[in-house]
Amino acid sequence: MRIVITGASGQLGSELKDLLLYNTVYECYFLDRKQLPLDQIQIIQQILGMYQPDLIIHAGAYTAVDKAETDQVTTNLVNNLACEEIAQYCRVHNTKLIAISTDYVFDGSSASPLTEYATTNPINVYGQTKLAGELAIQKWHPEAIIIRTSWVYSSYGKNFVKTMCRLMTERDEVNVISDQIGSPTYAKDLALVILKVLDSVEWKAGIYHYSNEGEISWYDFAVAIRDFRSFDCEVRSIPTSAYPTPARRPMYSLLDKSKIRSTFGIQVPNWKVSLGTMLTEEFKDK
């Protein structure tokens, strides 16, 4: 099977590359923004045609949530219109598609874990464009698999865990929001889930949710990082109102993983276990 992975230099793309680069089962092509510029939608299908993939793992996205509020055109090109081009290519060429989406398609007003059937209502440009991309994929290629995830981190790239590690070595105290609730996702765990889906006997299209197990706040996450690394730093709890950002964030975005567990036999690690695994690795500054 020939596989194209988009967003190859991102957190998930980098973890997929680590797992797939030297495998002997799949013929993989890892395309970053230079090889597949998702904001240049007029050439996306032409580039994909050069590789003639049997399956595309679409991990590329515009993920600068605050910047997206002012860079709306580019955000829509990458998160929405590029998805449409990829889905159209897959439909015409009978190519399988796994696309990654986000908890930001929800407004954060729920009080219980969000299933795949929960009402979507994004409250920022990033979430709006990601939902539009989901709808485009479902319109043009309903046989696709869409995996929504949340709070992604990795030893690659920029993310909350690496930022906290840096700040806690530089400062005596850090302020972290305590009233946004969800669960983090270790990108390597998500990459392993994708491989599990690839290896499954039956392709079962649809939307699925995946994050690590557990329910925490960003404050809880920061405290765990500090304690694991034994940083001498006070973590102070603050409300969202004390840290205004250009883009609003969902206050509650805990994802229900029942569907992906039962459909593909996925074992979901607890967030603290996965955090410990990541923090024992060497950080890669990609």
mmCIF file of N, CA, C and O in Angstrom, residues 78-146:
data_model
loop_
_atom_site.group_PDB
_atom_site.id
_atom_site.type_symbol
_atom_site.label_atom_id
_atom_site.label_comp_id
_atom_site.label_asym_id
_atom_site.label_seq_id
_atom_site.Cartn_x
_atom_site.Cartn_y
_atom_site.Cartn_z
ATOM 1 N N VAL A 78 -6.160 26.373 4.183
ATOM 2 C CA VAL A 78 -5.465 25.183 4.679
ATOM 3 C C VAL A 78 -6.418 24.202 5.356
ATOM 4 O O VAL A 78 -6.368 22.995 5.108
ATOM 5 N N ASN A 79 -7.292 24.706 6.213
ATOM 6 C CA ASN A 79 -8.122 23.824 7.030
ATOM 7 C C ASN A 79 -9.411 23.380 6.367
ATOM 8 O O ASN A 79 -9.995 22.367 6.755
ATOM 9 N N ASN A 80 -9.862 24.133 5.375
ATOM 10 C CA ASN A 80 -11.128 23.821 4.727
ATOM 11 C C ASN A 80 -10.948 23.453 3.256
ATOM 12 O O ASN A 80 -11.176 22.305 2.852
ATOM 13 N N LEU A 81 -10.500 24.417 2.453
ATOM 14 C CA LEU A 81 -10.466 24.201 1.003
ATOM 15 C C LEU A 81 -9.455 23.136 0.591
ATOM 16 O O LEU A 81 -9.678 22.403 -0.374
ATOM 17 N N ALA A 82 -8.352 23.023 1.329
ATOM 18 C CA ALA A 82 -7.388 21.952 1.041
ATOM 19 C C ALA A 82 -8.011 20.587 1.314
ATOM 20 O O ALA A 82 -7.775 19.617 0.572
ATOM 21 N N CYS A 83 -8.813 20.502 2.381
ATOM 22 C CA CYS A 83 -9.523 19.250 2.675
ATOM 23 C C CYS A 83 -10.457 18.881 1.537
ATOM 24 O O CYS A 83 -10.583 17.705 1.163
ATOM 25 N N GLU A 84 -11.108 19.891 0.980
ATOM 26 C CA GLU A 84 -12.018 19.645 -0.146
ATOM 27 C C GLU A 84 -11.259 19.091 -1.349
ATOM 28 O O GLU A 84 -11.705 18.119 -1.987
ATOM 29 N N GLU A 85 -10.109 19.674 -1.653
ATOM 30 C CA GLU A 85 -9.307 19.189 -2.775
ATOM 31 C C GLU A 85 -8.835 17.749 -2.549
ATOM 32 O O GLU A 85 -8.884 16.912 -3.454
ATOM 33 N N ILE A 86 -8.381 17.470 -1.334
ATOM 34 C CA ILE A 86 -7.897 16.132 -1.016
ATOM 35 C C ILE A 86 -9.039 15.122 -1.102
ATOM 36 O O ILE A 86 -8.889 14.023 -1.651
ATOM 37 N N ALA A 87 -10.201 15.491 -0.565
ATOM 38 C CA ALA A 87 -11.363 14.590 -0.603
ATOM 39 C C ALA A 87 -11.823 14.341 -2.036
ATOM 40 O O ALA A 87 -12.198 13.214 -2.393
ATOM 41 N N GLN A 88 -11.796 15.370 -2.862
ATOM 42 C CA GLN A 88 -12.179 15.198 -4.265
ATOM 43 C C GLN A 88 -11.202 14.271 -4.981
ATOM 44 O O GLN A 88 -11.620 13.406 -5.766
ATOM 45 N N TYR A 89 -9.921 14.427 -4.703
ATOM 46 C CA TYR A 89 -8.929 13.534 -5.302
ATOM 47 C C TYR A 89 -9.209 12.093 -4.875
ATOM 48 O O TYR A 89 -9.195 11.166 -5.705
ATOM 49 N N CYS A 90 -9.457 11.900 -3.587
ATOM 50 C CA CYS A 90 -9.701 10.550 -3.073
ATOM 51 C C CYS A 90 -10.948 9.928 -3.691
ATOM 52 O O CYS A 90 -10.974 8.727 -3.994
ATOM 53 N N ARG A 91 -11.963 10.738 -3.905
ATOM 54 C CA ARG A 91 -13.200 10.212 -4.501
ATOM 55 C C ARG A 91 -12.966 9.752 -5.933
ATOM 56 O O ARG A 91 -13.381 8.653 -6.325
ATOM 57 N N VAL A 92 -12.279 10.567 -6.706
ATOM 58 C CA VAL A 92 -12.045 10.249 -8.120
ATOM 59 C C VAL A 92 -11.132 9.033 -8.269
ATOM 60 O O VAL A 92 -11.340 8.186 -9.148
ATOM 61 N N HIS A 93 -10.139 8.927 -7.390
ATOM 62 C CA HIS A 93 -9.115 7.889 -7.546
ATOM 63 C C HIS A 93 -9.308 6.705 -6.594
ATOM 64 O O HIS A 93 -8.430 5.854 -6.499
ATOM 65 N N ASN A 94 -10.457 6.667 -5.926
ATOM 66 C CA ASN A 94 -10.774 5.565 -5.011
ATOM 67 C C ASN A 94 -9.665 5.373 -3.968
ATOM 68 O O ASN A 94 -9.213 4.255 -3.710
ATOM 69 N N THR A 95 -9.231 6.499 -3.404
ATOM 70 C CA THR A 95 -8.157 6.516 -2.407
ATOM 71 C C THR A 95 -8.748 6.625 -1.009
ATOM 72 O O THR A 95 -9.644 7.441 -0.774
ATOM 73 N N LYS A 96 -8.264 5.832 -0.089
ATOM 74 C CA LYS A 96 -8.735 5.914 1.289
ATOM 75 C C LYS A 96 -8.167 7.167 1.953
ATOM 76 O O LYS A 96 -7.082 7.634 1.590
ATOM 77 N N LEU A 97 -8.904 7.675 2.941
ATOM 78 C CA LEU A 97 -8.505 8.926 3.589
ATOM 79 C C LEU A 97 -8.747 8.847 5.093
ATOM 80 O O LEU A 97 -9.845 8.491 5.536
ATOM 81 N N ILE A 98 -7.698 9.176 5.846
ATOM 82 C CA ILE A 98 -7.818 9.406 7.288
ATOM 83 C C ILE A 98 -7.434 10.855 7.532
ATOM 84 O O ILE A 98 -6.314 11.266 7.217
ATOM 85 N N ALA A 99 -8.350 11.641 8.068
ATOM 86 C CA ALA A 99 -8.113 13.067 8.285
ATOM 87 C C ALA A 99 -8.220 13.388 9.774
ATOM 88 O O ALA A 99 -9.055 12.830 10.489
ATOM 89 N N ILE A 100 -7.377 14.294 10.233
ATOM 90 C CA ILE A 100 -7.335 14.664 11.648
ATOM 91 C C ILE A 100 -8.065 15.983 11.869
ATOM 92 O O ILE A 100 -7.807 16.971 11.186
ATOM 93 N N SER A 101 -8.975 15.970 12.839
ATOM 94 C CA SER A 101 -9.702 17.186 13.195
ATOM 95 C C SER A 101 -9.508 17.479 14.683
ATOM 96 O O SER A 101 -8.562 16.984 15.300
ATOM 97 N N THR A 102 -10.405 18.254 15.262
ATOM 98 C CA THR A 102 -10.116 18.860 16.554
ATOM 99 C C THR A 102 -11.344 18.973 17.454
ATOM 100 O O THR A 102 -12.487 19.038 16.969
ATOM 101 N N ASP A 103 -11.096 19.026 18.760
ATOM 102 C CA ASP A 103 -12.156 19.299 19.738
ATOM 103 C C ASP A 103 -12.696 20.722 19.598
ATOM 104 O O ASP A 103 -13.765 21.036 20.123
ATOM 105 N N TYR A 104 -11.973 21.580 18.887
ATOM 106 C CA TYR A 104 -12.404 22.971 18.746
ATOM 107 C C TYR A 104 -13.623 23.131 17.835
ATOM 108 O O TYR A 104 -14.086 24.254 17.636
ATOM 109 N N VAL A 105 -14.147 22.040 17.301
ATOM 110 C CA VAL A 105 -15.416 22.129 16.564
ATOM 111 C C VAL A 105 -16.585 22.283 17.541
ATOM 112 O O VAL A 105 -17.710 22.555 17.129
ATOM 113 N N PHE A 106 -16.335 22.122 18.848
ATOM 114 C CA PHE A 106 -17.365 22.270 19.866
ATOM 115 C C PHE A 106 -17.222 23.604 20.589
ATOM 116 O O PHE A 106 -16.147 24.206 20.587
ATOM 117 N N ASP A 107 -18.320 24.058 21.219
ATOM 118 C CA ASP A 107 -18.300 25.374 21.857
ATOM 119 C C ASP A 107 -17.905 25.335 23.332
ATOM 120 O O ASP A 107 -17.738 26.381 23.965
ATOM 121 N N GLY A 108 -17.764 24.136 23.896
ATOM 122 C CA GLY A 108 -17.311 24.025 25.271
ATOM 123 C C GLY A 108 -18.405 24.141 26.309
ATOM 124 O O GLY A 108 -18.107 24.249 27.504
ATOM 125 N N SER A 109 -19.664 24.092 25.893
ATOM 126 C CA SER A 109 -20.762 24.268 26.846
ATOM 127 C C SER A 109 -21.253 22.962 27.455
ATOM 128 O O SER A 109 -22.108 22.967 28.337
ATOM 129 N N SER A 110 -20.721 21.836 26.988
ATOM 130 C CA SER A 110 -21.143 20.538 27.519
ATOM 131 C C SER A 110 -20.646 20.336 28.947
ATOM 132 O O SER A 110 -19.665 20.951 29.375
ATOM 133 N N ALA A 111 -21.328 19.452 29.672
ATOM 134 C CA ALA A 111 -20.890 19.094 31.020
ATOM 135 C C ALA A 111 -20.535 17.616 31.099
ATOM 136 O O ALA A 111 -20.224 17.112 32.176
ATOM 137 N N SER A 112 -20.564 16.926 29.965
ATOM 138 C CA SER A 112 -20.234 15.502 29.937
ATOM 139 C C SER A 112 -19.387 15.222 28.701
ATOM 140 O O SER A 112 -19.408 15.994 27.728
ATOM 141 N N PRO A 113 -18.618 14.136 28.711
ATOM 142 C CA PRO A 113 -17.737 13.834 27.578
ATOM 143 C C PRO A 113 -18.478 13.849 26.242
ATOM 144 O O PRO A 113 -19.583 13.334 26.115
ATOM 145 N N LEU A 114 -17.828 14.442 25.247
ATOM 146 C CA LEU A 114 -18.457 14.688 23.951
ATOM 147 C C LEU A 114 -18.343 13.464 23.040
ATOM 148 O O LEU A 114 -17.248 12.991 22.756
ATOM 149 N N THR A 115 -19.481 12.976 22.579
ATOM 150 C CA THR A 115 -19.483 11.886 21.618
ATOM 151 C C THR A 115 -19.393 12.459 20.206
ATOM 152 O O THR A 115 -19.484 13.675 19.994
ATOM 153 N N GLU A 116 -19.243 11.571 19.240
ATOM 154 C CA GLU A 116 -19.152 11.984 17.833
ATOM 155 C C GLU A 116 -20.456 12.591 17.329
ATOM 156 O O GLU A 116 -20.489 13.238 16.276
ATOM 157 N N TYR A 117 -21.528 12.400 18.084
ATOM 158 C CA TYR A 117 -22.847 12.882 17.657
ATOM 159 C C TYR A 117 -23.237 14.169 18.368
ATOM 160 O O TYR A 117 -24.329 14.707 18.132
ATOM 161 N N ALA A 118 -22.374 14.699 19.217
ATOM 162 C CA ALA A 118 -22.646 15.958 19.909
ATOM 163 C C ALA A 118 -22.731 17.102 18.898
ATOM 164 O O ALA A 118 -22.085 17.087 17.849
ATOM 165 N N THR A 119 -23.518 18.099 19.222
ATOM 166 C CA THR A 119 -23.721 19.242 18.333
ATOM 167 C C THR A 119 -22.435 20.066 18.220
ATOM 168 O O THR A 119 -21.823 20.421 19.234
ATOM 169 N N THR A 120 -22.033 20.356 16.996
ATOM 170 C CA THR A 120 -20.856 21.194 16.772
ATOM 171 C C THR A 120 -21.263 22.669 16.745
ATOM 172 O O THR A 120 -22.335 23.020 16.261
ATOM 173 N N ASN A 121 -20.388 23.509 17.264
ATOM 174 C CA ASN A 121 -20.661 24.947 17.290
ATOM 175 C C ASN A 121 -19.371 25.689 17.623
ATOM 176 O O ASN A 121 -19.204 26.209 18.722
ATOM 177 N N PRO A 122 -18.421 25.730 16.673
ATOM 178 C CA PRO A 122 -17.106 26.316 16.962
ATOM 179 C C PRO A 122 -17.193 27.794 17.310
ATOM 180 O O PRO A 122 -18.024 28.528 16.774
ATOM 181 N N ILE A 123 -16.303 28.222 18.211
ATOM 182 C CA ILE A 123 -16.342 29.602 18.714
ATOM 183 C C ILE A 123 -15.126 30.412 18.295
ATOM 184 O O ILE A 123 -14.934 31.524 18.772
ATOM 185 N N ASN A 124 -14.293 29.852 17.406
ATOM 186 C CA ASN A 124 -13.176 30.632 16.870
ATOM 187 C C ASN A 124 -12.930 30.225 15.415
ATOM 188 O O ASN A 124 -13.507 29.244 14.923
ATOM 189 N N VAL A 125 -12.107 30.990 14.733
ATOM 190 C CA VAL A 125 -11.877 30.781 13.304
ATOM 191 C C VAL A 125 -11.236 29.417 13.041
ATOM 192 O O VAL A 125 -11.610 28.713 12.101
ATOM 193 N N TYR A 126 -10.286 29.047 13.880
ATOM 194 C CA TYR A 126 -9.661 27.734 13.719
ATOM 195 C C TYR A 126 -10.713 26.634 13.748
ATOM 196 O O TYR A 126 -10.760 25.773 12.853
ATOM 197 N N GLY A 127 -11.562 26.637 14.757
ATOM 198 C CA GLY A 127 -12.602 25.618 14.858
ATOM 199 C C GLY A 127 -13.595 25.668 13.714
ATOM 200 O O GLY A 127 -14.036 24.628 13.199
ATOM 201 N N GLN A 128 -13.951 26.876 13.290
ATOM 202 C CA GLN A 128 -14.895 27.022 12.184
ATOM 203 C C GLN A 128 -14.331 26.436 10.895
ATOM 204 O O GLN A 128 -15.040 25.746 10.146
ATOM 205 N N THR A 129 -13.061 26.691 10.623
ATOM 206 C CA THR A 129 -12.464 26.185 9.387
ATOM 207 C C THR A 129 -12.230 24.680 9.453
ATOM 208 O O THR A 129 -12.352 23.984 8.445
ATOM 209 N N LYS A 130 -11.907 24.165 10.630
ATOM 210 C CA LYS A 130 -11.743 22.719 10.766
ATOM 211 C C LYS A 130 -13.077 22.002 10.590
ATOM 212 O O LYS A 130 -13.133 20.924 9.967
ATOM 213 N N LEU A 131 -14.151 22.568 11.112
ATOM 214 C CA LEU A 131 -15.469 21.969 10.909
ATOM 215 C C LEU A 131 -15.862 22.032 9.434
ATOM 216 O O LEU A 131 -16.392 21.055 8.887
ATOM 217 N N ALA A 132 -15.571 23.148 8.789
ATOM 218 C CA ALA A 132 -15.855 23.256 7.355
ATOM 219 C C ALA A 132 -15.085 22.198 6.574
ATOM 220 O O ALA A 132 -15.613 21.606 5.611
ATOM 221 N N GLY A 133 -13.853 21.940 6.973
ATOM 222 C CA GLY A 133 -13.059 20.886 6.341
ATOM 223 C C GLY A 133 -13.663 19.514 6.552
ATOM 224 O O GLY A 133 -13.704 18.673 5.635
ATOM 225 N N GLU A 134 -14.152 19.256 7.759
ATOM 226 C CA GLU A 134 -14.844 17.986 8.031
ATOM 227 C C GLU A 134 -16.035 17.812 7.083
ATOM 228 O O GLU A 134 -16.237 16.731 6.498
ATOM 229 N N LEU A 135 -16.836 18.856 6.971
ATOM 230 C CA LEU A 135 -18.041 18.782 6.139
ATOM 231 C C LEU A 135 -17.692 18.585 4.670
ATOM 232 O O LEU A 135 -18.386 17.853 3.944
ATOM 233 N N ALA A 136 -16.611 19.223 4.221
ATOM 234 C CA ALA A 136 -16.170 19.048 2.833
ATOM 235 C C ALA A 136 -15.740 17.606 2.585
ATOM 236 O O ALA A 136 -16.065 17.013 1.544
ATOM 237 N N ILE A 137 -15.028 17.042 3.542
ATOM 238 C CA ILE A 137 -14.603 15.639 3.406
ATOM 239 C C ILE A 137 -15.807 14.721 3.365
ATOM 240 O O ILE A 137 -15.897 13.811 2.524
ATOM 241 N N GLN A 138 -16.765 14.941 4.240
ATOM 242 C CA GLN A 138 -17.958 14.087 4.273
ATOM 243 C C GLN A 138 -18.798 14.233 3.005
ATOM 244 O O GLN A 138 -19.418 13.266 2.558
ATOM 245 N N LYS A 139 -18.789 15.427 2.431
ATOM 246 C CA LYS A 139 -19.551 15.653 1.193
ATOM 247 C C LYS A 139 -18.920 14.924 0.013
ATOM 248 O O LYS A 139 -19.614 14.227 -0.744
ATOM 249 N N TRP A 140 -17.619 15.067 -0.158
ATOM 250 C CA TRP A 140 -16.951 14.552 -1.344
ATOM 251 C C TRP A 140 -16.437 13.129 -1.190
ATOM 252 O O TRP A 140 -16.282 12.416 -2.188
ATOM 253 N N HIS A 141 -16.165 12.719 0.040
ATOM 254 C CA HIS A 141 -15.611 11.379 0.241
ATOM 255 C C HIS A 141 -16.169 10.788 1.547
ATOM 256 O O HIS A 141 -15.465 10.670 2.549
ATOM 257 N N PRO A 142 -17.442 10.414 1.540
ATOM 258 C CA PRO A 142 -18.085 9.928 2.766
ATOM 259 C C PRO A 142 -17.473 8.650 3.328
ATOM 260 O O PRO A 142 -17.761 8.279 4.470
ATOM 261 N N GLU A 143 -16.616 7.983 2.548
ATOM 262 C CA GLU A 143 -15.957 6.774 3.046
ATOM 263 C C GLU A 143 -14.695 7.094 3.848
ATOM 264 O O GLU A 143 -13.971 6.188 4.260
ATOM 265 N N ALA A 144 -14.432 8.374 4.088
ATOM 266 C CA ALA A 144 -13.250 8.774 4.860
ATOM 267 C C ALA A 144 -13.432 8.494 6.345
ATOM 268 O O ALA A 144 -14.558 8.395 6.856
ATOM 269 N N ILE A 145 -12.315 8.394 7.037
ATOM 270 C CA ILE A 145 -12.284 8.332 8.499
ATOM 271 C C ILE A 145 -11.743 9.666 9.004
ATOM 272 O O ILE A 145 -10.686 10.121 8.566
ATOM 273 N N ILE A 146 -12.493 10.305 9.900
ATOM 274 C CA ILE A 146 -12.079 11.569 10.515
ATOM 275 C C ILE A 146 -11.866 11.315 12.002
ATOM 276 O O ILE A 146 -12.753 10.779 12.672
#
